[in-house]
Short mmCIF file of C-alpha atoms and ligand atoms in Angstrom, two decimals:
data_model
loop_
_atom_site.label_atom_id
_atom_site.label_comp_id
_atom_site.label_asym_id
_atom_site.label_seq_id
_atom_site.Cartn_x
_atom_site.Cartn_y
_atom_site.Cartn_z
CA MET A 1 146.44 67.24 19.53
CA SER A 2 143.32 68.97 20.74
CA VAL A 3 141.93 68.75 24.29
CA ALA A 4 138.69 67.16 23.01
CA THR A 5 140.56 64.36 21.33
CA ALA A 6 142.56 63.77 24.46
CA LYS A 7 139.35 63.33 26.58
CA LYS A 8 137.52 61.19 24.02
CA PRO A 9 135.39 58.67 25.99
CA ALA A 10 135.77 54.94 25.61
CA ASN A 11 132.16 54.61 24.35
CA PRO A 12 131.71 56.62 21.13
CA ASP A 13 127.95 57.32 21.78
CA PRO A 14 127.81 60.49 23.95
CA LYS A 15 124.01 60.15 24.49
CA HIS A 16 124.44 56.69 25.90
CA ASN A 17 127.12 57.85 28.25
CA LEU A 18 125.10 60.79 29.43
CA LYS A 19 122.06 58.57 30.09
CA SER A 20 124.01 56.05 32.09
CA ALA A 21 125.79 58.82 33.99
CA ARG A 22 122.44 60.36 34.89
CA GLU A 23 120.93 57.05 35.91
CA ALA A 24 123.89 56.34 38.12
CA TYR A 25 123.53 59.80 39.64
CA TYR A 26 119.76 59.38 40.27
CA GLU A 27 120.43 56.05 41.94
CA LYS A 28 123.06 57.64 44.11
CA ILE A 29 120.86 60.55 45.30
CA GLY A 30 117.90 58.17 45.69
CA LYS A 31 119.76 56.53 48.57
CA TYR A 32 119.54 59.90 50.34
CA ASP A 33 115.74 60.23 49.61
CA MET A 34 116.36 62.88 47.00
CA ALA A 35 115.15 63.08 43.39
CA PRO A 36 115.88 65.29 40.37
CA LEU A 37 113.14 67.91 39.88
CA TRP A 38 114.06 68.37 36.20
CA GLU A 39 112.76 64.88 35.38
CA VAL A 40 109.22 65.66 36.71
CA LEU A 41 108.91 69.46 36.50
CA LYS A 42 106.63 69.54 33.43
CA GLY A 43 104.11 67.26 35.14
CA LEU A 44 104.18 69.29 38.36
CA VAL A 45 103.86 72.83 37.03
CA THR A 46 101.42 72.34 34.16
CA LYS A 47 100.44 75.14 31.80
CA GLU A 48 96.78 74.40 32.49
CA PRO A 49 94.96 72.21 35.04
CA LYS A 50 95.41 68.50 34.31
CA THR A 51 92.60 66.62 36.01
CA GLN A 52 92.68 62.99 37.07
CA CYS A 53 88.85 62.93 37.18
CA VAL A 54 86.47 62.09 34.37
CA PRO A 55 82.90 63.30 33.81
CA ALA A 56 80.37 60.79 35.19
CA LEU A 57 76.66 60.42 35.87
CA TRP A 58 74.77 58.24 38.33
CA LYS A 59 71.14 57.50 37.50
CA PHE A 60 68.92 57.87 40.55
CA ALA A 61 66.91 54.75 39.66
CA ASP A 62 70.13 52.66 39.94
CA ALA A 63 71.31 54.39 43.12
CA LYS A 64 67.92 53.93 44.82
CA ARG A 65 67.55 50.27 43.82
CA LEU A 66 71.08 49.43 44.97
CA VAL A 67 71.02 51.35 48.25
CA LEU A 68 67.65 49.75 49.10
CA GLU A 69 69.37 46.38 48.60
CA ALA A 70 71.99 47.50 51.14
CA GLY A 71 69.06 47.95 53.54
CA GLU A 72 68.61 44.16 53.41
CA VAL A 73 72.22 43.34 54.34
CA ILE A 74 73.14 45.95 56.96
CA THR A 75 71.25 48.15 59.43
CA ALA A 76 71.87 51.89 59.68
CA GLU A 77 73.11 51.39 63.24
CA GLU A 78 75.59 48.65 62.25
CA ALA A 79 76.82 50.64 59.26
CA GLU A 80 76.88 53.87 61.33
CA ARG A 81 76.06 55.56 58.02
CA ARG A 82 74.51 53.41 55.29
CA VAL A 83 75.99 55.16 52.29
CA LEU A 84 76.93 54.11 48.77
CA VAL A 85 79.98 56.13 47.79
CA LEU A 86 79.81 57.72 44.33
CA GLU A 87 83.35 57.08 43.15
CA ASN A 88 84.73 58.92 40.18
CA PRO A 89 85.37 56.15 37.60
CA ALA A 90 88.97 57.37 37.26
CA LEU A 91 89.51 57.39 41.05
CA ARG A 92 88.06 54.01 42.06
CA GLY A 93 88.98 52.84 45.53
CA LYS A 94 89.73 56.38 46.73
CA SER A 95 86.25 57.18 48.13
CA ARG A 96 85.90 60.42 46.23
CA ILE A 97 83.99 61.97 43.37
CA THR A 98 86.63 64.65 42.75
CA ASN A 99 90.13 64.88 44.19
CA SER A 100 88.86 67.12 47.01
CA LEU A 101 85.30 65.94 47.73
CA PHE A 102 83.41 62.85 48.81
CA ALA A 103 79.85 62.16 47.65
CA GLY A 104 77.47 59.36 48.58
CA ILE A 105 73.83 58.34 48.62
CA GLN A 106 72.55 57.68 52.15
CA LEU A 107 69.52 55.59 53.09
CA ILE A 108 67.58 55.54 56.34
CA LEU A 109 64.70 53.09 56.57
CA PRO A 110 61.53 53.70 58.62
CA GLY A 111 62.25 53.37 62.35
CA GLU A 112 66.04 53.59 61.95
CA VAL A 113 68.46 55.98 63.65
CA ALA A 114 71.93 56.96 62.37
CA PRO A 115 73.67 57.57 65.71
CA ALA A 116 75.05 60.89 66.92
CA HIS A 117 78.66 61.76 66.16
CA ARG A 118 80.80 64.67 65.05
CA HIS A 119 83.89 65.16 62.94
CA VAL A 120 86.21 67.78 61.54
CA SER A 121 84.99 67.14 57.99
CA SER A 122 82.10 69.40 57.08
CA ALA A 123 79.11 67.75 55.43
CA ILE A 124 76.08 68.80 53.50
CA ARG A 125 72.95 66.81 52.74
CA PHE A 126 70.81 67.42 49.71
CA VAL A 127 67.50 65.62 50.20
CA MET A 128 66.34 63.48 47.27
CA ASP A 129 63.52 61.14 48.18
CA GLY A 130 61.14 60.56 51.10
CA GLU A 131 59.48 62.88 53.54
CA GLY A 132 59.31 63.11 57.30
CA ALA A 133 62.70 61.86 58.43
CA TYR A 134 64.70 64.24 60.58
CA THR A 135 68.26 65.35 60.96
CA ALA A 136 69.41 66.88 64.23
CA VAL A 137 72.35 69.28 64.08
CA GLU A 138 73.69 71.17 67.08
CA GLY A 139 70.48 70.70 69.02
CA GLU A 140 68.14 71.67 66.18
CA LYS A 141 65.87 68.93 64.90
CA SER A 142 64.91 69.57 61.32
CA MET A 143 62.39 67.62 59.25
CA MET A 144 63.74 66.85 55.78
CA ALA A 145 61.91 67.28 52.49
CA PRO A 146 63.16 66.85 48.90
CA GLY A 147 65.34 69.74 47.74
CA ASP A 148 66.30 70.80 51.28
CA PHE A 149 69.96 71.76 51.70
CA ILE A 150 71.21 70.90 55.17
CA LEU A 151 74.54 71.77 56.79
CA THR A 152 76.63 69.76 59.21
CA PRO A 153 79.56 72.11 59.76
CA ASN A 154 82.99 71.18 61.15
CA TRP A 155 82.61 69.52 64.59
CA ALA A 156 78.81 69.99 64.77
CA PRO A 157 77.11 67.02 66.50
CA HIS A 158 74.57 65.33 64.22
CA ASP A 159 72.24 62.35 64.08
CA HIS A 160 69.48 61.30 61.71
CA GLY A 161 66.32 59.27 62.18
CA ASN A 162 63.36 58.16 60.14
CA THR A 163 60.02 58.37 61.95
CA SER A 164 58.08 58.20 58.67
CA ASP A 165 56.86 55.06 56.92
CA LYS A 166 59.00 55.55 53.79
CA PRO A 167 62.70 55.14 53.02
CA MET A 168 64.57 58.42 53.06
CA LEU A 169 67.44 59.08 50.65
CA TRP A 170 69.77 62.01 50.30
CA LEU A 171 73.09 63.01 48.77
CA ASP A 172 75.93 63.49 51.24
CA VAL A 173 78.90 65.63 50.22
CA LEU A 174 81.90 65.96 52.53
CA ASP A 175 85.30 67.66 52.33
CA MET A 176 86.86 64.48 53.81
CA PRO A 177 89.47 63.93 51.04
CA THR A 178 90.77 67.46 51.68
CA VAL A 179 90.79 67.10 55.48
CA ASN A 180 92.63 63.80 55.01
CA HIS A 181 95.01 65.44 52.53
CA PHE A 182 96.01 67.71 55.43
CA GLU A 183 95.96 64.67 57.76
CA ALA A 184 93.81 66.73 60.12
CA SER A 185 90.87 64.39 60.79
CA PHE A 186 89.28 64.05 64.22
CA ALA A 187 85.98 62.35 65.04
CA GLU A 188 83.99 61.52 68.15
CA HIS A 189 81.01 59.31 68.98
CA PHE A 190 78.45 60.05 71.65
CA ASP A 191 77.10 57.59 74.23
CA ASP A 192 73.51 58.41 73.33
CA ALA A 193 72.41 57.62 69.78
CA MET A 194 70.32 60.80 69.71
CA GLN A 195 71.42 64.22 70.95
CA ASN A 196 69.21 66.39 73.12
CA THR A 197 67.42 68.93 71.00
CA SER A 198 66.66 72.28 72.54
CA ARG A 199 65.62 74.12 69.38
CA GLN A 200 62.53 73.95 67.24
CA ASP A 201 62.60 73.01 63.57
CA GLY A 202 63.62 76.09 61.58
CA ASP A 203 64.89 78.11 64.56
CA SER A 204 68.33 78.78 63.03
CA LEU A 205 66.85 80.07 59.74
CA GLU A 206 64.41 82.31 61.59
CA PHE A 207 67.08 83.58 63.99
CA TYR A 208 69.90 84.20 61.51
CA GLY A 209 68.42 84.25 57.99
CA SER A 210 65.55 86.71 58.33
CA GLY A 211 67.18 90.15 58.33
CA VAL A 212 67.31 90.27 62.11
CA LEU A 213 69.72 88.68 64.59
CA PRO A 214 69.30 87.65 68.19
CA ASP A 215 70.90 90.41 70.24
CA GLY A 216 74.57 89.60 70.82
CA ALA A 217 74.72 86.95 68.04
CA PRO A 218 78.27 86.43 66.70
CA THR A 219 78.91 88.11 63.34
CA HIS A 220 82.25 86.56 62.42
CA LEU A 221 81.48 82.83 62.09
CA LYS A 222 83.39 81.05 59.31
CA ARG A 223 80.26 78.99 58.61
CA SER A 224 76.60 79.72 58.35
CA PRO A 225 74.57 79.45 61.56
CA VAL A 226 71.59 78.22 59.48
CA ILE A 227 71.05 74.45 59.54
CA ASN A 228 68.37 73.84 56.91
CA TYR A 229 67.84 75.92 53.78
CA THR A 230 64.45 74.50 52.82
CA TYR A 231 63.47 74.01 49.19
CA ALA A 232 60.04 75.45 50.02
CA ARG A 233 61.75 78.74 50.80
CA THR A 234 64.54 78.79 48.18
CA ARG A 235 62.68 77.52 45.10
CA PRO A 236 60.28 80.52 44.76
CA ILE A 237 63.31 82.86 44.79
CA LEU A 238 64.49 81.24 41.53
CA ASP A 239 61.11 82.05 39.96
CA ARG A 240 61.45 85.65 41.10
CA LEU A 241 64.97 85.90 39.59
CA ASN A 242 63.75 84.35 36.37
CA LYS A 243 60.83 86.77 36.12
CA ALA A 244 63.17 89.67 36.93
CA GLY A 245 65.31 88.56 33.96
CA GLU A 246 68.38 87.90 36.11
CA ILE A 247 69.50 84.90 34.09
CA ASP A 248 73.19 84.12 33.68
CA LYS A 249 74.04 83.01 30.13
CA SER A 250 75.85 79.90 31.36
CA HIS A 251 74.15 79.12 34.66
CA GLY A 252 70.54 80.33 34.39
CA ALA A 253 68.78 82.07 37.30
CA ARG A 254 71.07 81.05 40.15
CA VAL A 255 71.45 81.68 43.87
CA ARG A 256 74.29 80.70 46.17
CA TYR A 257 73.73 79.34 49.67
CA VAL A 258 75.40 81.81 52.01
CA ASN A 259 76.17 82.58 55.59
CA PRO A 260 73.48 85.28 55.97
CA VAL A 261 75.53 87.08 58.62
CA THR A 262 78.61 87.64 56.42
CA GLY A 263 77.41 87.03 52.84
CA GLY A 264 80.21 84.44 52.46
CA TRP A 265 79.70 80.84 51.42
CA ALA A 266 77.63 78.71 53.82
CA LEU A 267 80.73 76.62 54.61
CA PRO A 268 84.40 77.59 54.31
CA THR A 269 85.23 74.45 52.34
CA MET A 270 82.24 73.79 50.08
CA GLY A 271 80.10 76.15 48.02
CA ALA A 272 76.59 75.23 46.90
CA GLN A 273 74.21 76.83 44.45
CA LEU A 274 70.70 76.30 43.10
CA SER A 275 69.80 77.34 39.59
CA LEU A 276 66.77 77.41 37.38
CA LEU A 277 67.29 76.78 33.68
CA PRO A 278 64.32 78.27 31.81
CA LYS A 279 62.55 76.10 29.22
CA GLY A 280 64.65 75.95 26.04
CA PHE A 281 67.81 77.17 27.85
CA LYS A 282 71.01 76.69 25.85
CA GLY A 283 73.85 77.62 28.15
CA GLU A 284 77.03 79.28 26.93
CA PRO A 285 80.20 77.22 27.48
CA TYR A 286 81.81 77.67 30.88
CA ARG A 287 84.67 76.19 32.86
CA SER A 288 86.24 76.76 36.24
CA THR A 289 88.94 75.18 38.37
CA ASP A 290 86.46 73.73 40.88
CA GLY A 291 85.26 70.27 39.84
CA THR A 292 81.50 70.45 40.37
CA ILE A 293 78.85 67.95 41.47
CA PHE A 294 75.34 68.52 40.12
CA VAL A 295 71.95 67.10 41.10
CA CYS A 296 68.91 67.51 38.86
CA VAL A 297 66.12 68.56 41.19
CA GLU A 298 63.38 69.15 38.63
CA GLY A 299 62.96 68.75 34.88
CA GLY A 300 65.57 67.15 32.66
CA GLY A 301 68.15 67.99 30.06
CA THR A 302 71.69 67.41 28.89
CA THR A 303 75.15 68.74 29.67
CA LYS A 304 77.83 68.70 27.01
CA ILE A 305 81.40 68.23 28.31
CA GLY A 306 83.96 68.10 25.54
CA ASP A 307 82.80 65.37 23.15
CA GLU A 308 80.60 63.76 25.78
CA THR A 309 76.93 64.46 26.52
CA LEU A 310 75.38 63.53 29.86
CA GLU A 311 71.61 63.20 29.96
CA TRP A 312 70.00 63.90 33.32
CA GLY A 313 66.57 63.62 34.93
CA PRO A 314 65.24 64.05 38.48
CA ASN A 315 67.73 63.16 41.23
CA ASP A 316 70.45 62.03 38.82
CA VAL A 317 73.89 63.09 40.04
CA PHE A 318 76.72 64.09 37.71
CA VAL A 319 80.22 65.49 38.07
CA ILE A 320 82.21 67.87 35.88
CA PRO A 321 86.01 67.68 36.42
CA PRO A 322 88.05 70.85 37.02
CA TRP A 323 88.67 73.10 34.02
CA MET A 324 86.59 71.00 31.61
CA ARG A 325 84.34 73.18 29.48
CA TYR A 326 80.64 72.38 29.84
CA GLN A 327 77.34 73.61 28.57
CA HIS A 328 73.81 72.94 29.90
CA ASN A 329 70.76 72.44 27.69
CA ALA A 330 67.25 72.27 29.12
CA PRO A 331 64.39 71.50 26.72
CA LYS A 332 62.04 71.93 29.70
CA GLU A 333 62.29 74.14 32.76
CA SER A 334 64.80 72.50 35.09
CA VAL A 335 66.40 73.06 38.47
CA LEU A 336 70.00 72.06 39.19
CA PHE A 337 71.71 71.93 42.58
CA SER A 338 75.50 72.15 42.47
CA ILE A 339 78.37 71.99 44.93
CA SER A 340 82.15 72.27 44.69
CA ASP A 341 85.33 73.16 46.59
CA ARG A 342 85.23 76.75 45.25
CA PRO A 343 85.39 78.45 48.72
CA MET A 344 88.65 76.63 49.50
CA GLN A 345 90.17 77.66 46.17
CA GLU A 346 88.98 81.25 46.60
CA ALA A 347 90.45 81.41 50.10
CA LEU A 348 93.80 80.24 48.68
CA GLY A 349 93.61 82.62 45.71
CA ILE A 350 93.77 79.83 43.10
CA TRP A 351 90.19 79.77 41.79
CA ARG A 352 89.75 80.68 38.12
CA GLU A 353 86.88 80.63 35.66
CA GLY A 354 86.72 81.00 31.92
CA LYS A 355 84.75 80.37 28.75
FE1 FE2 B 1 78.62 62.42 60.10
#
């Protein structure tokens, strides 16, 4: 009589026995807050990025109409920030456009003030519509115009107000989901709705972004000292790049917004770029691990993502999930603003790009 015959189990189906033995074991270790890695390993260490996000586009006409309606039901002061969150359709209820970034459309009506506060989350504003409202950041009051790229770095006090006679709308992007992922959020409100401003409009750009520095200025900041990168100043640079033939096959003639003192990204958590797609541009396919938010600033065109094609015009916002291959087409000359979490990924050594 062999050993195997001697140990023959009561149930003749070995698979069934194994399954029930495992289940019993998982239940047992579960009581100790432990779980078997081998059951989930493939989903944790994937061969390629597996995104939860989907591509999506928000038409500016819809965003403007709907946020103006919000102006009828809540004041900027009551809301603190009157913002419609652009939620990725696959991440509804999570206040995010990608897993790492928040995006929203903010409205300030004539005469309104969005009161002063500060927080650990860094923010950017990309101005879409209106003229003559201001944002005050760290004592510099800056007038906003369409296409301006404005920074509110980590812990910088900021307030906004509209002294013009038109509604002012902009795109807000914050690294809030990432800060909250680390459970490292702090925020503070100030007694006065508006901070004292000691600097003139444009001071920080003149002081730190002009090839000179105030004597003794710090040279190791993790974030740019410039508050407002105006469209009036950045847009002509794209024309110069285009004329010089410096046109990337996937991205067009593109600049990145940097900390002029170090050459690094303007913020340590979010990287923004502005690109000109020449008339008739057919971009080569591209993908990278940073899910990217785009705004059409001028012109109009399409972006192909897998089997899907998004059609964009002025101020439309769209998002490309991480590692999804995309390709821009611009039948007319167009300008695209884009922003992603690339600086965070680069700092951690996990950023990758490909065709
Ligand atoms: Fe804020």
